[in-house]
Coordinates of C-alpha atoms and ligand atoms in Angstrom, one line a residue:
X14 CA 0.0 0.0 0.0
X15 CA 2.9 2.7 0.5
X16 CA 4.6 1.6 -2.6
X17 CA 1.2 2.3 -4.3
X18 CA 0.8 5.7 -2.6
X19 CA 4.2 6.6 -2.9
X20 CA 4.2 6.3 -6.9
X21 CA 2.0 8.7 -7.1
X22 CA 3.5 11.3 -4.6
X23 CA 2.5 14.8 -4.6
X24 CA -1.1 14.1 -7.1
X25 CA -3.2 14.4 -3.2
X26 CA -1.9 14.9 0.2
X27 CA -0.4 11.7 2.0
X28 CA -3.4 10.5 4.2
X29 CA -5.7 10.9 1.1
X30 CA -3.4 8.9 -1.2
X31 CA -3.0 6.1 1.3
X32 CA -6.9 6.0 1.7
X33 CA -7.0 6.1 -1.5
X34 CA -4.3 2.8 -2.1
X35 CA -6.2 1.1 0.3
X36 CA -9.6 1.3 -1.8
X37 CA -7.4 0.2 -4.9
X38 CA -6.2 -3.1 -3.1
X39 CA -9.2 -3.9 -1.6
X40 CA -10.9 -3.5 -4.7
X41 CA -8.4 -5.4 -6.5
X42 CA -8.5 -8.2 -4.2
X43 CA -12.1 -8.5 -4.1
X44 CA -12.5 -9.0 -8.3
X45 CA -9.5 -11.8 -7.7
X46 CA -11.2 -13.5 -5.2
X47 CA -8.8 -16.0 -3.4
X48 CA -5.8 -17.4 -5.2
X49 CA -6.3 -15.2 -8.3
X50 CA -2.7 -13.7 -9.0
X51 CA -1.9 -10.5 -7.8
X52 CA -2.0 -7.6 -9.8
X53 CA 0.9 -5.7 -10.9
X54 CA 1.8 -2.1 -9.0
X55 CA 1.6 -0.6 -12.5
X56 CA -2.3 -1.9 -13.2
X57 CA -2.5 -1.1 -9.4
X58 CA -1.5 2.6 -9.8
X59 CA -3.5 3.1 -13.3
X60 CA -6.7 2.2 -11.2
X61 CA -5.2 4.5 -8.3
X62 CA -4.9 6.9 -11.0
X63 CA -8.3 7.4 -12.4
X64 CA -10.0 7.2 -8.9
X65 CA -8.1 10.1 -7.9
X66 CA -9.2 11.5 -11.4
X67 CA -13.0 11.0 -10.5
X68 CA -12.9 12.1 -6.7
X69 CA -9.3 13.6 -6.3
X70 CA -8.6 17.1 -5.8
X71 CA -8.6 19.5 -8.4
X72 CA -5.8 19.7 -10.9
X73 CA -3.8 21.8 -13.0
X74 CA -4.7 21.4 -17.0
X75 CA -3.0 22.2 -19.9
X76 CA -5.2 22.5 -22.6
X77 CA -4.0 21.7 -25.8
X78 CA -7.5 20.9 -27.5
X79 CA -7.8 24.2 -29.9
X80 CA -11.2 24.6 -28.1
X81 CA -10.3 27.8 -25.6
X82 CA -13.3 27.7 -23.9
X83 CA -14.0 24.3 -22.8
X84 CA -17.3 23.3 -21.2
X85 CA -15.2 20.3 -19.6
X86 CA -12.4 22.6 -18.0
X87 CA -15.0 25.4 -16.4
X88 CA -14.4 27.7 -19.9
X89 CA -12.7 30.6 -19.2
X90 CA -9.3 29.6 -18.2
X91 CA -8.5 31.8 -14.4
X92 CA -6.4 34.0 -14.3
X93 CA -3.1 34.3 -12.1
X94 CA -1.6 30.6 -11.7
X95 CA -0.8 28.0 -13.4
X96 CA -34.5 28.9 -27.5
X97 CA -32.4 28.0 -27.7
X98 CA -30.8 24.6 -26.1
X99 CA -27.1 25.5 -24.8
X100 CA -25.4 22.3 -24.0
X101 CA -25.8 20.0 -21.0
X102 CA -30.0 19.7 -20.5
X103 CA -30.3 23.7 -20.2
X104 CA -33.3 25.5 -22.1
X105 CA -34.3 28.5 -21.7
X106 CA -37.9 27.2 -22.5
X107 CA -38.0 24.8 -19.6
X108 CA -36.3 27.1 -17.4
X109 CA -38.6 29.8 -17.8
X110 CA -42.1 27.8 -17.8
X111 CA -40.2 26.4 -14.0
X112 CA -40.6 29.7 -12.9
X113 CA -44.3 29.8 -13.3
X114 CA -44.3 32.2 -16.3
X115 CA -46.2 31.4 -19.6
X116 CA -44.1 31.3 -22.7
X117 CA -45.1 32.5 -25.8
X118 CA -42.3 31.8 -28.8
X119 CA -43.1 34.4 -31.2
X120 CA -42.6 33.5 -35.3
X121 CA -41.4 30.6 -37.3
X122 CA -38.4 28.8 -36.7
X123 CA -36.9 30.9 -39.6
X124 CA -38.6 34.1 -40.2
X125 CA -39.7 36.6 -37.3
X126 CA -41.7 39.8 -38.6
X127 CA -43.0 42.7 -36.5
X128 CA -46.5 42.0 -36.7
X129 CA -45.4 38.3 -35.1
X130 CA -44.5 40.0 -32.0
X131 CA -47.4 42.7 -32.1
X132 CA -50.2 39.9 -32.3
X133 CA -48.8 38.0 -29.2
X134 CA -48.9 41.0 -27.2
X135 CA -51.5 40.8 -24.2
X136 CA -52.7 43.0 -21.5
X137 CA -50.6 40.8 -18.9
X138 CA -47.3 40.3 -21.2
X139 CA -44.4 40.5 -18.4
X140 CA -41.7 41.4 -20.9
X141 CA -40.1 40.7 -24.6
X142 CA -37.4 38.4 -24.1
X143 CA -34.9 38.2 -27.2
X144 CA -32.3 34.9 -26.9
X145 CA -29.1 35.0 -29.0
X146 CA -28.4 31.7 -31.0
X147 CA -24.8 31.3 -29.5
X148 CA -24.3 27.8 -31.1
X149 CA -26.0 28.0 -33.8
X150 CA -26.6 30.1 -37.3
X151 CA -29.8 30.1 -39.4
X152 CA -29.2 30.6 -43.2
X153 CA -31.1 30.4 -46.5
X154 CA -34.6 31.8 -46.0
X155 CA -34.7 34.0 -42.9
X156 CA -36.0 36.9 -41.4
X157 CA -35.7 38.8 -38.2
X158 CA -36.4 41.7 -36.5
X159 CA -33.7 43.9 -35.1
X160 CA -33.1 43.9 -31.5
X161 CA -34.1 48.1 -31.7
X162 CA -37.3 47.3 -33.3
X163 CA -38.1 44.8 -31.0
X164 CA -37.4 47.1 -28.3
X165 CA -39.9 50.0 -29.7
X166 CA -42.5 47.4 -29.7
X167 CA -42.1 46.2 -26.5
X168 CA -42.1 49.8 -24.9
X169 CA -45.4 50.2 -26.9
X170 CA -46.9 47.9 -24.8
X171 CA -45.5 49.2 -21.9
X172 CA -43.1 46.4 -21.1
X173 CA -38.8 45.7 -21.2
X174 CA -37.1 44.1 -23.6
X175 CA -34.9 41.5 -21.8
X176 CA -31.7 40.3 -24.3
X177 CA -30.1 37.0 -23.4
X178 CA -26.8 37.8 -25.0
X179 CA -25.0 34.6 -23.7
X180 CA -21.3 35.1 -24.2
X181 CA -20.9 38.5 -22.9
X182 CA -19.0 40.4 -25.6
X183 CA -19.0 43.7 -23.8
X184 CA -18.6 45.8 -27.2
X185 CA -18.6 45.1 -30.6
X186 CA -15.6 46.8 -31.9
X187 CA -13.4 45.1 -29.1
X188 CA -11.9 48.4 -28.5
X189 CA -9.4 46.4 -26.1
X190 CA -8.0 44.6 -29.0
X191 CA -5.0 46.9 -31.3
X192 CA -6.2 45.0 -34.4
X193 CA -10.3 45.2 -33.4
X194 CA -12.8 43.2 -33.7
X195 CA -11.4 39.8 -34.9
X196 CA -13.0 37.7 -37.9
X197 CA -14.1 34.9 -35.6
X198 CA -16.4 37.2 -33.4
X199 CA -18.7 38.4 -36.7
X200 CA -22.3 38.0 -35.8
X201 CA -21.5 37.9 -31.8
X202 CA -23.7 41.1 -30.6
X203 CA -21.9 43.6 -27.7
X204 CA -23.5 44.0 -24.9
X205 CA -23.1 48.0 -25.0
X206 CA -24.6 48.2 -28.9
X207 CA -27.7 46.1 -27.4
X208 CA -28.4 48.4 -24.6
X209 CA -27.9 51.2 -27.0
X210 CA -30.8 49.8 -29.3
X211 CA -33.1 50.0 -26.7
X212 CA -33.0 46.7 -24.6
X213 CA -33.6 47.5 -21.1
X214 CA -31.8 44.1 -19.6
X215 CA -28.8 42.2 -21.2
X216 CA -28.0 39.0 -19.6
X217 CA -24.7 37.5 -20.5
X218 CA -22.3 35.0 -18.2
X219 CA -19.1 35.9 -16.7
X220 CA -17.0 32.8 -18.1
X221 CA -17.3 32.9 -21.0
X222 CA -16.0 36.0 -23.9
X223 CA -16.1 38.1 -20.9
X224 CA -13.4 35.5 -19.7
X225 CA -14.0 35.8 -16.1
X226 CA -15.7 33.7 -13.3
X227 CA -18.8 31.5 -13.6
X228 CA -21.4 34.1 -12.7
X229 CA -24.5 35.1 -14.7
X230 CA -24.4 39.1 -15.3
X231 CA -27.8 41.2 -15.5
X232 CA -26.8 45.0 -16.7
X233 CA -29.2 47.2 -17.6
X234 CA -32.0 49.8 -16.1
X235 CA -31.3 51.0 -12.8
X236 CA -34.9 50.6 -11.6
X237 CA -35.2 46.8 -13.2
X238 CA -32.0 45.6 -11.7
X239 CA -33.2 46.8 -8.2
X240 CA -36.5 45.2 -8.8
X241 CA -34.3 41.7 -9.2
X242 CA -31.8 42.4 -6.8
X243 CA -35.2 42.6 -4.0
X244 CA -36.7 40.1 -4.9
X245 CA -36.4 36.9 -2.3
X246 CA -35.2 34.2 -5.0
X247 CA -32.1 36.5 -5.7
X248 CA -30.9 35.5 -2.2
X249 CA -30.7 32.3 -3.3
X250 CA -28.3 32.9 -6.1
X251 CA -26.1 35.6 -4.5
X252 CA -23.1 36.1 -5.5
X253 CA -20.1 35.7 -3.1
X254 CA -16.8 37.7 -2.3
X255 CA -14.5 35.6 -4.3
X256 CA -16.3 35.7 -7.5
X257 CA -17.4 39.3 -6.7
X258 CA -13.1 39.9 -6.4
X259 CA -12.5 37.5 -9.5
X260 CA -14.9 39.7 -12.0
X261 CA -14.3 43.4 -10.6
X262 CA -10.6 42.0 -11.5
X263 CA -11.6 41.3 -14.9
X264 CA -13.8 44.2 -15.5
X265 CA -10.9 46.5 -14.5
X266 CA -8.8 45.1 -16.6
X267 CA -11.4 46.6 -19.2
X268 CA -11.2 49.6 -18.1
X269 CA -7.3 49.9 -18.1
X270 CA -7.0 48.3 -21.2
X271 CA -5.1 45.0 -20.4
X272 CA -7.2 42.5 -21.3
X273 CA -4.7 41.3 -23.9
X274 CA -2.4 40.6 -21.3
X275 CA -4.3 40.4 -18.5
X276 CA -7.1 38.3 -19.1
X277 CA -6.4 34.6 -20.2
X278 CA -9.2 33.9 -22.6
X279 CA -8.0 37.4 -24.8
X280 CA -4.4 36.3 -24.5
X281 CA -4.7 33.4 -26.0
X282 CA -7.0 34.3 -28.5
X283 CA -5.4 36.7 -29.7
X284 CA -1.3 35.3 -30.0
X285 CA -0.4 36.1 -33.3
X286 CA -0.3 32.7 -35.6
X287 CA 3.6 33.4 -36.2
X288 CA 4.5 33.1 -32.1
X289 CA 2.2 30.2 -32.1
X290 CA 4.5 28.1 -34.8
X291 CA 7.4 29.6 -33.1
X292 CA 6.6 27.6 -29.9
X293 CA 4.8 24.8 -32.2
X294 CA 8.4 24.5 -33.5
X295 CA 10.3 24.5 -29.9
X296 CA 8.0 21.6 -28.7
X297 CA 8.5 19.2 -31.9
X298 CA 12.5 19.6 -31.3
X299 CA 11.7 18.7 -27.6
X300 CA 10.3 15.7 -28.4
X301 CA 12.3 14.9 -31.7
X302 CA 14.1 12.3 -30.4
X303 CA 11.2 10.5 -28.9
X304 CA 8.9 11.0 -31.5
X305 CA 8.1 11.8 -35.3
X306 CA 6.2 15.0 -35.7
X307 CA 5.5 17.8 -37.9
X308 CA 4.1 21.5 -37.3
X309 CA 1.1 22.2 -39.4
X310 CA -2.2 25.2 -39.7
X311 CA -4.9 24.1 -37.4
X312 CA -8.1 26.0 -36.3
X313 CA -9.2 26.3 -32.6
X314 CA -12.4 27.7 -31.7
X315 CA -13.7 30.6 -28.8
X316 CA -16.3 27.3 -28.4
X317 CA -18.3 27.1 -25.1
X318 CA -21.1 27.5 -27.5
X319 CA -20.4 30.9 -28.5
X320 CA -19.9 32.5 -31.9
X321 CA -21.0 29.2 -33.3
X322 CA -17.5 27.8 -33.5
X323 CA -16.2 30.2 -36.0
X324 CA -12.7 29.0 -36.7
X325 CA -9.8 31.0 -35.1
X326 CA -6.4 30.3 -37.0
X327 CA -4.2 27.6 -35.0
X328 CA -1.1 25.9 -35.3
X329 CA -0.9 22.1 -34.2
X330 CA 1.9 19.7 -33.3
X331 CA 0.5 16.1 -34.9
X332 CA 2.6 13.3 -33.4
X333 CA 2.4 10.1 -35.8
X334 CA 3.3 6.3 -35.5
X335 CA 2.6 5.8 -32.0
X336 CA -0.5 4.0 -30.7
X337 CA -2.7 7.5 -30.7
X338 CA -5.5 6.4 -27.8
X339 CA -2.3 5.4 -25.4
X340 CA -0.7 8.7 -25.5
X341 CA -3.6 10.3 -25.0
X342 CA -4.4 8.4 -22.1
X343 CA -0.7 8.6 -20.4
X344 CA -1.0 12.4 -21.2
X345 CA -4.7 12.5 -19.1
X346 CA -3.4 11.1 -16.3
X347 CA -0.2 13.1 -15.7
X348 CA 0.5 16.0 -13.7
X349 CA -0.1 18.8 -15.1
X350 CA -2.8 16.7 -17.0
X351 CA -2.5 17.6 -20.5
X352 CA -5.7 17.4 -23.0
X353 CA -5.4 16.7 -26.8
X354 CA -7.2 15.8 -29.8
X355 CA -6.6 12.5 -31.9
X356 CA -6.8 13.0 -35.6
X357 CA -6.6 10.3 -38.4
X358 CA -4.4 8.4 -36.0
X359 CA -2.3 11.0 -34.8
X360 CA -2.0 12.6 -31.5
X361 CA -2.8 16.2 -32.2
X362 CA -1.6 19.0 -29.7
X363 CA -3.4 22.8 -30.3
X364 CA -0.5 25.9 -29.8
X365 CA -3.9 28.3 -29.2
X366 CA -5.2 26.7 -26.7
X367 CA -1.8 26.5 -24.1
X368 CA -0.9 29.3 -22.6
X369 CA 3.2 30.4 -23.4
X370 CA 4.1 30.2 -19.2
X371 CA 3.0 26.0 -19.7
X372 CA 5.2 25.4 -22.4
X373 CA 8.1 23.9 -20.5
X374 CA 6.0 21.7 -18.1
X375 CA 3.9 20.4 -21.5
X376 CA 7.6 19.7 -23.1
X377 CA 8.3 17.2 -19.9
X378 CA 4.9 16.0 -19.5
X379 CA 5.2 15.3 -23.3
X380 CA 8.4 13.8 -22.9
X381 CA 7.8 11.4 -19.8
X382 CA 4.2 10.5 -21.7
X383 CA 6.3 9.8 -25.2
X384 CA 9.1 7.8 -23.0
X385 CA 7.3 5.3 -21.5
X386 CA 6.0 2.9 -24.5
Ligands
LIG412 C1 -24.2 30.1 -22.4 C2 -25.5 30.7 -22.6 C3 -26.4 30.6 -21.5 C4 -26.1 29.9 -20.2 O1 -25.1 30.6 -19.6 P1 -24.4 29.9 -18.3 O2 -23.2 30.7 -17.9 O3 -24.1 28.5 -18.6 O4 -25.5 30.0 -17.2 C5 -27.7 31.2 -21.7 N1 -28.0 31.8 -22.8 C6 -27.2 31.9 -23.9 C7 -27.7 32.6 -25.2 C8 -25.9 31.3 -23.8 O5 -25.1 31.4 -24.8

């Protein structure tokens, strides 16, 4: 049991790894049943391994999918160390009609006129609530109504226009950016041009093209927000110190222009494709010995089911003649763990994706992973 725990020093502390050993053995021994031949301490600490995985402490990833905001790592990578349906069983819809409202979709799937919102207007109409189709694009035969329009009618009737914007793209132009607004983000509406058409709510989250913390963000009217903000649900969903610290820290980075450098999402999104094969380059001689690889154009994507996975230009590393699913795995369960892709039989590592202050540590974990076969 201390050999097990010991071979995997350092991955939880000491007490927790020898717990954990013990539920490896005793697991082990009971599948053998009496006599059965005992299992090897490498089999033993693979099985150590993945239960740390499942119910370990956290650990530190480097992500080298190409997908910078990934669902599966909490998006927005943190900064300092180290009607729509979104993904998982969310819908608007369903959570809407759960909070004893009446829904009324407005239009066809495809086209939405003016006179589609009028006739749905009632006496007891709450508010006009537009959602942004963050995963998803409608072409061919379509029609819409502009948010501004939308937002005249609904003040007609007396009532807010409510915008779910859902990646929280706080303007447009990305004034933050020297080059502005990158290709990738066309079609991705800012929060700041929505409230200045006329909606009188945007909702947007904090993790994901804002790139801060988990946090769902309601801007907009003074009077509506302090309507929300009394009322006895919001309790339920306040929002504590530490995310409150994490997003004014991303916010301010905003306003002093430093999101570029300052906030990990931007940075990486924005490394110019040259640096990227530069470092691309540097890894492939790291592992030359060890390996056969080449350096070759890739696209990542923002992802987290914003701006519909418009591609962003990548550059991979694709490792070949090695048993693909293997690395992969060995890669997984190292420390940092290190995510990839597999493509046509190769093991595919994204440069966009990896921030520049991992590159040594994915070199070695590269290296030890490539070593052991
Ligand atoms: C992502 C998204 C949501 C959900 O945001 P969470 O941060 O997961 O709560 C809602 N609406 C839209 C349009 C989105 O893109």
């Amino acid at each position: 049991m201390d050999a097990l725990a010991r071979s995997v020093e350092g991955l939880a502390p000491t007490d927790v790894l020898q717990e954990a050993a013990r539920h490896v053995i005793a697991e082990a021994r009971a599948v053998l049943g009496p006599g059965g031949a005992p299992p090897s301490l490498d089999s033993l600490r693979a099985a150590l391994v993945d239960d740390l995985m499942a119910h370990g402490p956290l650990r530190e990833v480097v992500n080298a999918t190409g997908v910078l905001l990934h669902t599966n790592l909490g998006r927005a990578p943190v900064a300092g160390t180290g009607l729509a349906e979104i993904g998982g069983s969310f819908r608007i819809p369903e959570v809407i009609v759960q909070g004893g409202a009446v829904l009324r979709e407005v239009g066809a799937t495809n086209c939405l006129h003016p006179r589609d919102l009028e006739d749905v207007m009632r006496a007891d109409t709450g508010l006009v609530l537009e959602v942004h189709p963050s995963n998803y694009r409608l072409v061919g035969f379509t029609a819409t109504v502009p948010t501004g329009e939308r937002a005249d009618i609904a003040h007609r009737h007396g009532v807010p226009l409510v915008v779910d914007a859902g990646a929280g793209l706080l303007d447009e132009r990305c004034p933050w950016l020297a080059g502005g607004r990158p290709a990738w983000l066309t079609g991705e509406p800012g929060v700041r041009q929505l409230l200045g058409a006329g909606a009188d709510i945007v909702a947007f989250s904090g993790d994901k093209l804002l790139g801060g913390p988990q946090a769902g963000v309601l801007v907009g009217s003074n009077a509506l927000i302090d309507r929300i903000r009394g009322h006895p649900l919001a309790r339920a969903v306040r929002f504590d110190k530490v995310r409150a610290a994490h997003l004014e820290a991303t916010l301010l980075a905003y306003h002093e222009g430093t999101v570029a450098s300052d906030i990990p999402f931007w940075n990486l999104a924005t490394t110019p494709v040259d640096e990227l094969e530069r470092r691309a380059e540097q890894l492939r001689t790291a592992i030359a010995e060890l390996a056969t690889a080449d350096v070759r154009p890739a696209v990542a994507a923002a992802s987290a089911g914003c701006c519909a996975e418009e591609p962003i230009p990548d550059i991979a590393v694709a490792i070949h003649g090695l048993d693909a699913e293997a690395v992969a795995k060995r890669l997984r369960r190292g420390d940092p763990a290190v995510l990839v892709t597999i493509h046509d039989g190769a093991v595919r590592l994204s440069m966009r994706s990896v921030r520049s202050a991992d590159d040594a540590r994915l070199a070695a974990a590269l290296r030890s992973a490539l070593g052991c076969r």
